[in-house]
mmCIF file of C-alpha atoms in Angstrom:
data_model
loop_
_atom_site.group_PDB
_atom_site.id
_atom_site.type_symbol
_atom_site.label_atom_id
_atom_site.label_comp_id
_atom_site.label_asym_id
_atom_site.label_seq_id
_atom_site.Cartn_x
_atom_site.Cartn_y
_atom_site.Cartn_z
ATOM 1 C CA MET D 2 66.883 -103.764 5.260
ATOM 2 C CA SER D 3 62.661 -102.802 3.576
ATOM 3 C CA VAL D 4 62.407 -99.263 4.021
ATOM 4 C CA PRO D 5 59.676 -96.871 1.780
ATOM 5 C CA ASP D 6 59.496 -96.201 -0.979
ATOM 6 C CA SER D 7 57.764 -93.306 -2.855
ATOM 7 C CA GLU D 8 53.810 -93.328 -1.955
ATOM 8 C CA GLY D 9 51.990 -96.463 -4.028
ATOM 9 C CA ALA D 10 55.046 -98.059 -4.979
ATOM 10 C CA ALA D 11 57.154 -101.350 -3.619
ATOM 11 C CA PRO D 12 58.946 -102.096 -0.528
ATOM 12 C CA ARG D 13 62.192 -102.295 -1.166
ATOM 13 C CA LYS D 14 64.939 -103.853 -0.053
ATOM 14 C CA ALA D 15 69.017 -101.784 0.493
ATOM 15 C CA LEU D 16 72.045 -102.921 1.093
ATOM 16 C CA VAL D 17 75.497 -101.698 1.829
ATOM 17 C CA THR D 18 77.928 -103.847 -0.746
ATOM 18 C CA PRO D 19 81.257 -104.529 1.601
ATOM 19 C CA PRO D 20 84.778 -103.853 0.605
ATOM 20 C CA GLU D 21 85.486 -106.996 -0.421
ATOM 21 C CA ALA D 22 82.539 -107.369 -3.275
ATOM 22 C CA ALA D 23 84.168 -104.397 -5.816
ATOM 23 C CA GLY D 24 85.165 -106.623 -9.047
ATOM 24 C CA GLN D 25 81.972 -108.471 -8.056
ATOM 25 C CA ARG D 26 79.301 -108.811 -11.301
ATOM 26 C CA LEU D 27 76.903 -107.420 -9.556
ATOM 27 C CA ASP D 28 73.717 -109.287 -9.778
ATOM 28 C CA GLN D 29 76.518 -112.546 -9.038
ATOM 29 C CA TRP D 30 76.469 -110.890 -5.681
ATOM 30 C CA LEU D 31 72.576 -109.648 -5.281
ATOM 31 C CA ALA D 32 71.599 -113.390 -5.588
ATOM 32 C CA ALA D 33 74.470 -113.495 -2.738
ATOM 33 C CA ALA D 34 73.363 -110.982 -0.270
ATOM 34 C CA LEU D 35 69.796 -111.754 -1.222
ATOM 35 C CA GLU D 36 70.265 -115.485 0.716
ATOM 36 C CA GLY D 37 67.725 -116.795 -2.003
ATOM 37 C CA GLU D 38 64.849 -114.401 -2.252
ATOM 38 C CA LEU D 39 65.055 -114.598 -5.537
ATOM 39 C CA SER D 40 66.890 -116.259 -8.406
ATOM 40 C CA ARG D 41 69.491 -115.107 -10.649
ATOM 41 C CA SER D 42 67.121 -114.851 -13.531
ATOM 42 C CA ARG D 43 64.766 -112.935 -11.610
ATOM 43 C CA ILE D 44 67.239 -110.792 -10.043
ATOM 44 C CA GLN D 45 68.989 -109.921 -13.953
ATOM 45 C CA ALA D 46 65.072 -109.618 -15.510
ATOM 46 C CA LEU D 47 65.033 -107.100 -12.388
ATOM 47 C CA ILE D 48 67.991 -105.296 -13.259
ATOM 48 C CA ARG D 49 66.909 -104.819 -16.363
ATOM 49 C CA GLY D 50 63.705 -103.421 -16.088
ATOM 50 C CA GLY D 51 65.794 -101.158 -13.727
ATOM 51 C CA HIS D 52 64.631 -102.152 -10.370
ATOM 52 C CA VAL D 53 67.831 -102.216 -9.350
ATOM 53 C CA THR D 54 69.659 -98.882 -7.926
ATOM 54 C CA VAL D 55 73.264 -98.207 -7.541
ATOM 55 C CA SER D 56 74.174 -94.792 -5.034
ATOM 56 C CA GLY D 57 70.164 -94.385 -6.652
ATOM 57 C CA ARG D 58 71.223 -93.879 -10.395
ATOM 58 C CA PRO D 59 68.893 -97.316 -12.068
ATOM 59 C CA ALA D 60 72.053 -100.042 -13.178
ATOM 60 C CA HIS D 61 70.066 -102.031 -15.765
ATOM 61 C CA GLU D 62 73.425 -103.814 -16.203
ATOM 62 C CA PRO D 63 73.503 -107.252 -14.844
ATOM 63 C CA LYS D 64 77.077 -107.768 -15.877
ATOM 64 C CA ARG D 65 78.035 -104.288 -14.200
ATOM 65 C CA LYS D 66 80.955 -104.429 -11.574
ATOM 66 C CA LEU D 67 80.900 -102.879 -8.018
ATOM 67 C CA ALA D 68 83.342 -101.259 -6.669
ATOM 68 C CA GLY D 69 82.658 -101.787 -3.257
ATOM 69 C CA GLY D 70 80.204 -99.291 -0.272
ATOM 70 C CA GLU D 71 77.604 -98.141 -2.936
ATOM 71 C CA THR D 72 74.469 -98.421 -1.918
ATOM 72 C CA VAL D 73 71.878 -100.960 -3.847
ATOM 73 C CA ALA D 74 67.975 -101.137 -3.733
ATOM 74 C CA VAL D 75 66.290 -103.752 -5.366
ATOM 75 C CA THR D 76 62.492 -102.885 -5.911
ATOM 76 C CA VAL D 77 60.415 -105.799 -6.584
ATOM 77 C CA PRO D 78 57.167 -104.702 -8.275
ATOM 78 C CA GLU D 79 54.286 -106.428 -7.448
ATOM 79 C CA ALA D 80 53.083 -109.929 -9.292
ATOM 80 C CA GLU D 81 51.660 -109.861 -12.385
ATOM 81 C CA PRO D 82 48.349 -110.679 -13.980
ATOM 82 C CA ALA D 83 48.719 -114.555 -13.930
ATOM 83 C CA GLU D 84 47.724 -116.319 -17.671
ATOM 84 C CA PRO D 85 46.574 -118.742 -18.455
ATOM 85 C CA GLN D 86 43.490 -117.779 -16.495
ATOM 86 C CA GLY D 87 42.565 -120.120 -14.089
ATOM 87 C CA GLU D 88 39.216 -122.145 -14.263
ATOM 88 C CA ALA D 89 36.906 -124.170 -11.416
ATOM 89 C CA ILE D 90 38.774 -127.489 -11.820
ATOM 90 C CA PRO D 91 37.828 -129.963 -8.683
ATOM 91 C CA LEU D 92 41.761 -131.139 -6.561
ATOM 92 C CA ASP D 93 42.380 -133.827 -4.923
ATOM 93 C CA ILE D 94 44.543 -132.021 -2.170
ATOM 94 C CA LEU D 95 47.070 -133.623 -0.631
ATOM 95 C CA TYR D 96 48.994 -130.409 1.587
ATOM 96 C CA GLU D 97 49.115 -127.609 1.459
ATOM 97 C CA ASP D 98 50.531 -124.014 2.616
ATOM 98 C CA SER D 99 51.647 -120.274 1.947
ATOM 99 C CA HIS D 100 55.498 -121.572 0.265
ATOM 100 C CA LEU D 101 53.725 -124.485 -1.925
ATOM 101 C CA ILE D 102 50.558 -126.951 -2.321
ATOM 102 C CA VAL D 103 51.327 -131.126 -3.195
ATOM 103 C CA ILE D 104 48.454 -132.517 -5.112
ATOM 104 C CA ASP D 105 46.800 -135.963 -6.007
ATOM 105 C CA LYS D 106 47.176 -135.613 -10.434
ATOM 106 C CA PRO D 107 44.996 -138.224 -11.627
ATOM 107 C CA ALA D 108 45.101 -139.856 -15.035
ATOM 108 C CA GLY D 109 44.244 -137.684 -18.181
ATOM 109 C CA LEU D 110 44.368 -133.872 -16.545
ATOM 110 C CA VAL D 111 47.696 -131.541 -18.136
ATOM 111 C CA VAL D 112 50.226 -130.303 -16.615
ATOM 112 C CA HIS D 113 51.080 -127.087 -18.254
ATOM 113 C CA PRO D 114 49.113 -125.214 -20.991
ATOM 114 C CA GLY D 115 50.277 -126.652 -24.574
ATOM 115 C CA ALA D 116 49.088 -126.970 -28.371
ATOM 116 C CA GLY D 117 45.459 -128.234 -28.376
ATOM 117 C CA ASN D 118 45.420 -128.251 -24.296
ATOM 118 C CA TRP D 119 45.266 -124.200 -23.042
ATOM 119 C CA THR D 120 42.791 -125.249 -21.118
ATOM 120 C CA GLY D 121 41.509 -127.800 -18.240
ATOM 121 C CA THR D 122 45.233 -127.793 -17.052
ATOM 122 C CA LEU D 123 47.027 -128.155 -13.971
ATOM 123 C CA VAL D 124 47.703 -125.332 -14.342
ATOM 124 C CA ASN D 125 44.684 -123.525 -14.768
ATOM 125 C CA ALA D 126 43.096 -125.237 -11.224
ATOM 126 C CA LEU D 127 46.288 -124.244 -9.149
ATOM 127 C CA ILE D 128 45.705 -120.216 -10.438
ATOM 128 C CA ALA D 129 41.419 -120.688 -9.767
ATOM 129 C CA HIS D 130 42.357 -122.151 -5.826
ATOM 130 C CA CYS D 131 45.663 -121.061 -4.923
ATOM 131 C CA GLY D 132 44.260 -116.570 -5.696
ATOM 132 C CA ASP D 133 46.307 -113.948 -3.736
ATOM 133 C CA THR D 134 48.468 -117.049 -1.913
ATOM 134 C CA LEU D 135 50.306 -116.666 -5.825
ATOM 135 C CA SER D 136 53.187 -114.326 -4.253
ATOM 136 C CA GLY D 137 54.831 -114.376 -7.541
ATOM 137 C CA ILE D 138 57.216 -116.586 -9.666
ATOM 138 C CA GLY D 139 59.364 -114.935 -11.957
ATOM 139 C CA GLY D 140 57.390 -112.090 -11.559
ATOM 140 C CA VAL D 141 54.261 -113.445 -11.876
ATOM 141 C CA LYS D 142 51.486 -114.824 -10.308
ATOM 142 C CA ARG D 143 51.710 -118.503 -10.780
ATOM 143 C CA PRO D 144 52.023 -121.854 -10.011
ATOM 144 C CA GLY D 145 55.979 -123.309 -10.342
ATOM 145 C CA ILE D 146 56.094 -126.355 -11.813
ATOM 146 C CA VAL D 147 58.809 -128.016 -10.753
ATOM 147 C CA HIS D 148 58.753 -131.357 -12.394
ATOM 148 C CA ARG D 149 55.782 -133.810 -14.405
ATOM 149 C CA LEU D 150 53.366 -136.489 -15.005
ATOM 150 C CA ASP D 151 52.740 -136.793 -18.634
ATOM 151 C CA LYS D 152 48.976 -136.187 -19.038
ATOM 152 C CA GLU D 153 47.385 -139.822 -18.291
ATOM 153 C CA THR D 154 49.879 -140.638 -15.502
ATOM 154 C CA SER D 155 48.661 -140.030 -12.098
ATOM 155 C CA GLY D 156 49.856 -138.845 -8.667
ATOM 156 C CA VAL D 157 51.448 -137.339 -5.799
ATOM 157 C CA MET D 158 52.821 -133.993 -7.354
ATOM 158 C CA VAL D 159 54.832 -131.064 -5.796
ATOM 159 C CA VAL D 160 54.439 -126.809 -6.590
ATOM 160 C CA ALA D 161 55.856 -124.024 -5.765
ATOM 161 C CA LYS D 162 53.867 -120.778 -4.414
ATOM 162 C CA THR D 163 56.541 -118.733 -4.457
ATOM 163 C CA ASP D 164 60.148 -117.268 -6.143
ATOM 164 C CA GLN D 165 61.618 -119.169 -2.918
ATOM 165 C CA ALA D 166 59.875 -122.552 -3.184
ATOM 166 C CA HIS D 167 60.548 -122.346 -6.827
ATOM 167 C CA ARG D 168 64.201 -122.337 -6.760
ATOM 168 C CA ALA D 169 64.793 -124.260 -4.379
ATOM 169 C CA LEU D 170 62.915 -127.252 -5.299
ATOM 170 C CA ALA D 171 63.635 -127.672 -9.072
ATOM 171 C CA ASP D 172 66.824 -127.545 -7.419
ATOM 172 C CA ALA D 173 66.305 -130.769 -5.630
ATOM 173 C CA PHE D 174 64.576 -132.284 -8.779
ATOM 174 C CA ALA D 175 67.745 -131.116 -10.354
ATOM 175 C CA ASP D 176 70.339 -133.114 -9.247
ATOM 176 C CA HIS D 177 67.302 -135.530 -8.891
ATOM 177 C CA GLY D 178 68.182 -135.951 -4.532
ATOM 178 C CA ALA D 179 71.672 -136.763 -5.291
ATOM 179 C CA SER D 180 72.001 -134.247 -1.968
ATOM 180 C CA GLY D 181 68.967 -133.912 0.116
ATOM 181 C CA SER D 182 65.871 -135.923 0.747
ATOM 182 C CA LEU D 183 63.238 -136.462 -2.534
ATOM 183 C CA GLU D 184 62.726 -139.800 -3.172
ATOM 184 C CA ARG D 185 59.968 -140.846 -6.122
ATOM 185 C CA ALA D 186 58.528 -143.852 -6.430
ATOM 186 C CA TYR D 187 56.206 -145.404 -9.182
ATOM 187 C CA SER D 188 54.229 -148.029 -9.394
ATOM 188 C CA ALA D 189 53.360 -149.557 -12.629
ATOM 189 C CA LEU D 190 51.634 -152.575 -14.380
ATOM 190 C CA VAL D 191 53.569 -154.521 -16.510
ATOM 191 C CA TRP D 192 53.430 -157.405 -18.987
ATOM 192 C CA GLY D 193 55.036 -160.556 -18.519
ATOM 193 C CA ALA D 194 57.450 -160.118 -15.459
ATOM 194 C CA PRO D 195 61.234 -159.263 -15.506
ATOM 195 C CA GLU D 196 63.956 -162.153 -15.308
ATOM 196 C CA ARG D 197 65.603 -160.703 -12.118
ATOM 197 C CA MET D 198 63.156 -159.120 -9.546
ATOM 198 C CA ASN D 199 65.865 -156.859 -8.598
ATOM 199 C CA ALA D 200 67.407 -154.211 -10.811
ATOM 200 C CA THR D 201 68.978 -151.219 -11.944
ATOM 201 C CA ILE D 202 67.790 -149.682 -15.707
ATOM 202 C CA ASP D 203 70.743 -147.863 -17.186
ATOM 203 C CA ALA D 204 70.307 -146.962 -20.891
ATOM 204 C CA ALA D 205 70.284 -143.262 -22.341
ATOM 205 C CA LEU D 206 67.334 -141.521 -23.545
ATOM 206 C CA GLY D 207 66.534 -139.401 -26.366
ATOM 207 C CA ARG D 208 64.691 -139.072 -29.463
ATOM 208 C CA SER D 209 62.757 -141.511 -31.762
ATOM 209 C CA THR D 210 64.376 -141.333 -35.424
ATOM 210 C CA ARG D 211 60.512 -142.363 -35.989
ATOM 211 C CA ASP D 212 58.710 -139.787 -34.440
ATOM 212 C CA ARG D 213 60.146 -137.051 -32.933
ATOM 213 C CA THR D 214 57.172 -136.861 -30.037
ATOM 214 C CA ARG D 215 58.438 -140.494 -28.794
ATOM 215 C CA ARG D 216 61.480 -140.958 -26.248
ATOM 216 C CA ALA D 217 64.156 -144.194 -27.076
ATOM 217 C CA VAL D 218 67.214 -146.147 -25.999
ATOM 218 C CA VAL D 219 70.249 -144.379 -27.420
ATOM 219 C CA ASN D 220 73.612 -144.077 -27.345
ATOM 220 C CA ALA D 221 75.494 -142.857 -24.839
ATOM 221 C CA GLY D 222 77.036 -140.163 -26.904
ATOM 222 C CA ARG D 223 74.420 -138.964 -29.188
ATOM 223 C CA GLU D 224 74.620 -135.325 -29.532
ATOM 224 C CA ASP D 225 70.548 -135.471 -27.357
ATOM 225 C CA ALA D 226 71.727 -138.300 -24.867
ATOM 226 C CA ARG D 227 70.760 -137.710 -21.438
ATOM 227 C CA HIS D 228 71.373 -139.926 -18.279
ATOM 228 C CA ALA D 229 68.650 -141.624 -17.614
ATOM 229 C CA VAL D 230 69.000 -144.346 -14.464
ATOM 230 C CA THR D 231 65.772 -146.025 -13.538
ATOM 231 C CA ARG D 232 66.053 -148.616 -10.175
ATOM 232 C CA TYR D 233 62.739 -151.805 -9.969
ATOM 233 C CA SER D 234 61.947 -154.243 -7.526
ATOM 234 C CA VAL D 235 59.001 -156.653 -8.767
ATOM 235 C CA SER D 236 56.289 -156.253 -5.965
ATOM 236 C CA GLU D 237 53.904 -159.541 -7.185
ATOM 237 C CA MET D 238 53.616 -161.570 -10.545
ATOM 238 C CA PHE D 239 50.159 -162.286 -11.636
ATOM 239 C CA GLY D 240 49.260 -165.972 -13.576
ATOM 240 C CA GLY D 241 52.463 -167.735 -12.407
ATOM 241 C CA ALA D 242 55.088 -167.975 -9.843
ATOM 242 C CA SER D 243 57.574 -167.884 -11.800
ATOM 243 C CA PRO D 244 59.028 -164.699 -13.646
ATOM 244 C CA GLU D 245 58.956 -166.960 -16.944
ATOM 245 C CA GLY D 246 55.423 -168.111 -16.720
ATOM 246 C CA ALA D 247 54.132 -164.539 -15.673
ATOM 247 C CA LEU D 248 51.578 -162.750 -17.833
ATOM 248 C CA ALA D 249 51.940 -159.519 -16.018
ATOM 249 C CA ALA D 250 53.838 -158.141 -12.325
ATOM 250 C CA LEU D 251 53.162 -155.223 -10.588
ATOM 251 C CA VAL D 252 56.617 -153.336 -10.186
ATOM 252 C CA ASP D 253 57.521 -150.951 -8.390
ATOM 253 C CA CYS D 254 60.320 -148.063 -9.817
ATOM 254 C CA ARG D 255 62.567 -145.336 -8.380
ATOM 255 C CA LEU D 256 63.420 -142.464 -10.052
ATOM 256 C CA GLU D 257 66.652 -142.068 -10.294
ATOM 257 C CA THR D 258 67.492 -139.482 -13.028
ATOM 258 C CA GLY D 259 63.853 -137.560 -14.063
ATOM 259 C CA ARG D 260 63.208 -138.207 -18.292
ATOM 260 C CA THR D 261 60.474 -137.290 -20.541
ATOM 261 C CA HIS D 262 58.933 -140.938 -20.207
ATOM 262 C CA GLN D 263 61.599 -142.467 -18.599
ATOM 263 C CA ILE D 264 59.514 -145.745 -16.890
ATOM 264 C CA ARG D 265 57.646 -146.267 -20.172
ATOM 265 C CA VAL D 266 60.482 -146.246 -22.565
ATOM 266 C CA HIS D 267 62.801 -147.941 -19.917
ATOM 267 C CA MET D 268 59.653 -150.617 -18.721
ATOM 268 C CA ALA D 269 59.523 -151.429 -22.904
ATOM 269 C CA HIS D 270 63.126 -151.458 -23.076
ATOM 270 C CA ILE D 271 63.950 -154.511 -21.614
ATOM 271 C CA GLY D 272 61.114 -156.383 -22.558
ATOM 272 C CA HIS D 273 57.807 -155.618 -20.651
ATOM 273 C CA PRO D 274 55.880 -152.628 -21.434
ATOM 274 C CA LEU D 275 53.461 -150.761 -19.413
ATOM 275 C CA ILE D 276 49.600 -152.503 -19.607
ATOM 276 C CA GLY D 277 47.877 -149.629 -21.797
ATOM 277 C CA ASP D 278 50.484 -147.611 -23.309
ATOM 278 C CA PRO D 279 48.907 -146.338 -26.422
ATOM 279 C CA GLU D 280 53.488 -145.378 -27.454
ATOM 280 C CA TYR D 281 55.676 -148.112 -26.249
ATOM 281 C CA GLY D 282 53.548 -151.392 -25.752
ATOM 282 C CA LEU D 283 50.964 -151.176 -28.699
ATOM 283 C CA ALA D 284 53.137 -154.231 -29.763
ATOM 284 C CA PHE D 285 51.906 -156.202 -27.056
ATOM 285 C CA ARG D 286 48.107 -155.446 -27.086
ATOM 286 C CA THR D 287 47.510 -159.615 -28.173
ATOM 287 C CA LYS D 288 48.859 -159.976 -25.105
ATOM 288 C CA ALA D 289 45.227 -159.510 -23.309
ATOM 289 C CA ASN D 290 44.513 -162.483 -25.739
ATOM 290 C CA ARG D 291 46.345 -164.958 -23.040
ATOM 291 C CA LEU D 292 44.648 -163.124 -19.689
ATOM 292 C CA ALA D 293 41.089 -164.887 -18.900
ATOM 293 C CA GLU D 294 38.207 -163.288 -18.352
ATOM 294 C CA PRO D 295 37.323 -160.386 -17.043
ATOM 295 C CA ALA D 296 40.745 -159.624 -16.438
ATOM 296 C CA ARG D 297 41.265 -159.368 -20.532
ATOM 297 C CA SER D 298 38.554 -157.256 -20.793
ATOM 298 C CA ILE D 299 40.438 -155.241 -18.766
ATOM 299 C CA ALA D 300 43.422 -155.150 -19.850
ATOM 300 C CA ALA D 301 42.565 -155.081 -23.814
ATOM 301 C CA ALA D 302 40.567 -151.599 -23.257
ATOM 302 C CA PHE D 303 42.604 -150.215 -20.773
ATOM 303 C CA PRO D 304 43.169 -146.789 -21.434
ATOM 304 C CA ARG D 305 46.491 -145.453 -20.418
ATOM 305 C CA GLN D 306 49.603 -146.153 -19.535
ATOM 306 C CA ALA D 307 49.293 -147.823 -16.152
ATOM 307 C CA LEU D 308 51.415 -145.939 -14.380
ATOM 308 C CA HIS D 309 50.674 -143.650 -10.391
ATOM 309 C CA ALA D 310 53.063 -141.718 -9.223
ATOM 310 C CA ARG D 311 52.934 -143.214 -5.370
ATOM 311 C CA LEU D 312 55.446 -141.789 -3.484
ATOM 312 C CA LEU D 313 57.230 -138.036 -3.098
ATOM 313 C CA ALA D 314 59.014 -136.981 -0.700
ATOM 314 C CA PHE D 315 61.260 -134.089 -0.367
ATOM 315 C CA GLU D 316 62.877 -130.985 1.337
ATOM 316 C CA HIS D 317 60.751 -128.726 2.577
ATOM 317 C CA PRO D 318 62.004 -125.197 1.338
ATOM 318 C CA ALA D 319 61.315 -123.009 3.830
ATOM 319 C CA THR D 320 61.445 -125.327 6.715
ATOM 320 C CA GLY D 321 63.636 -128.308 6.069
ATOM 321 C CA GLU D 322 61.588 -131.573 7.258
ATOM 322 C CA THR D 323 61.385 -133.716 5.350
ATOM 323 C CA MET D 324 57.923 -133.887 3.276
ATOM 324 C CA ARG D 325 56.674 -137.457 2.929
ATOM 325 C CA PHE D 326 53.767 -137.755 0.779
ATOM 326 C CA GLU D 327 52.250 -141.354 -0.220
ATOM 327 C CA THR D 328 48.854 -142.373 -1.810
ATOM 328 C CA ALA D 329 46.840 -145.904 -2.601
ATOM 329 C CA LEU D 330 46.814 -146.779 -6.382
ATOM 330 C CA PRO D 331 43.833 -145.466 -8.077
ATOM 331 C CA ALA D 332 41.071 -146.767 -8.825
ATOM 332 C CA ASP D 333 41.033 -147.906 -11.921
ATOM 333 C CA MET D 334 44.606 -149.612 -11.515
ATOM 334 C CA ALA D 335 42.969 -151.487 -8.652
ATOM 335 C CA GLY D 336 40.633 -152.431 -9.961
ATOM 336 C CA LEU D 337 43.610 -154.205 -12.753
ATOM 337 C CA VAL D 338 44.708 -155.716 -9.702
ATOM 338 C CA ARG D 339 42.805 -157.474 -8.005
ATOM 339 C CA ALA D 340 41.335 -158.868 -12.405
ATOM 340 C CA LEU D 341 44.519 -160.035 -12.182
ATOM 341 C CA ARG D 342 45.325 -161.442 -8.932
ATOM 342 C CA ASP D 343 41.761 -163.964 -10.205
ATOM 343 C CA LEU D 344 43.921 -165.740 -12.968
ATOM 344 C CA PRO D 345 44.969 -169.477 -12.838
ATOM 345 C CA ARG D 346 48.765 -169.924 -11.691
ATOM 346 C CA SER D 347 50.352 -171.763 -14.001
#
């Protein structure tokens, strides 16, 4: 139950531990008792910060063993101001409520501040847009990023506004939809066309030995190897009626795992890198010379990897409803598709 604390302080939850709680860790028991309201890491931070009392005394130690019959009080302080600061950056909002926000991210927008991109990011934009509707992720008024898109990848993203939503969505993405309704689909424009129209790429990914900022297909036994599975289907071929004659293709990719650069590396691994990919498709740039105009010029100058997160479905963390969002190809990819469709067919 919630009871008023001392004047001016945040409200607290007071719970009485049952006899069967004897011997349990304080942080573990609280995480279960609060039924997902706070993550275990958040509860541990509150305990260490003196915001949890047992029988009226601050606990301080998450591993403290309970005896049963104690009164455990949890005070959740007001969320601290967000770092970084909000910036008025336009957002294409597909859906928003008090728990989460869904946006169609444009190419060129970095998701999270980092080296070389400390401002002008999606997080800066969300802090400014959401304002006081952010109840605090880990005690800070900030959006909860549960998945990311590369800077130059466009498409649908969901972001949490509360600790509870952040935990539920993070769990869904962590198990890649194995126990829920999570679904992710991407549209990719690739050089050539895969021999098989529908297939699964099951190839572990790790850091490239040539460039640590890049990923590569590696032996599954390597220490840094991460299981990675992409299902793809060829939606359309351009410049040829068969995979042998096609110059390019539109491919639908479905993620069973979510590794950094997964689709880009997997498609390059099978010999069909994304058009415009500056890291994994650079050796294929000359393929544009085989195209007729205007497709040749558009493909040669395409400024990014031609990848769009077109579909995202997930279970709403509060209502349990399946939310499904799908967006059309952005203007740059749509223009390239039109030009490729005009190619003579061999």
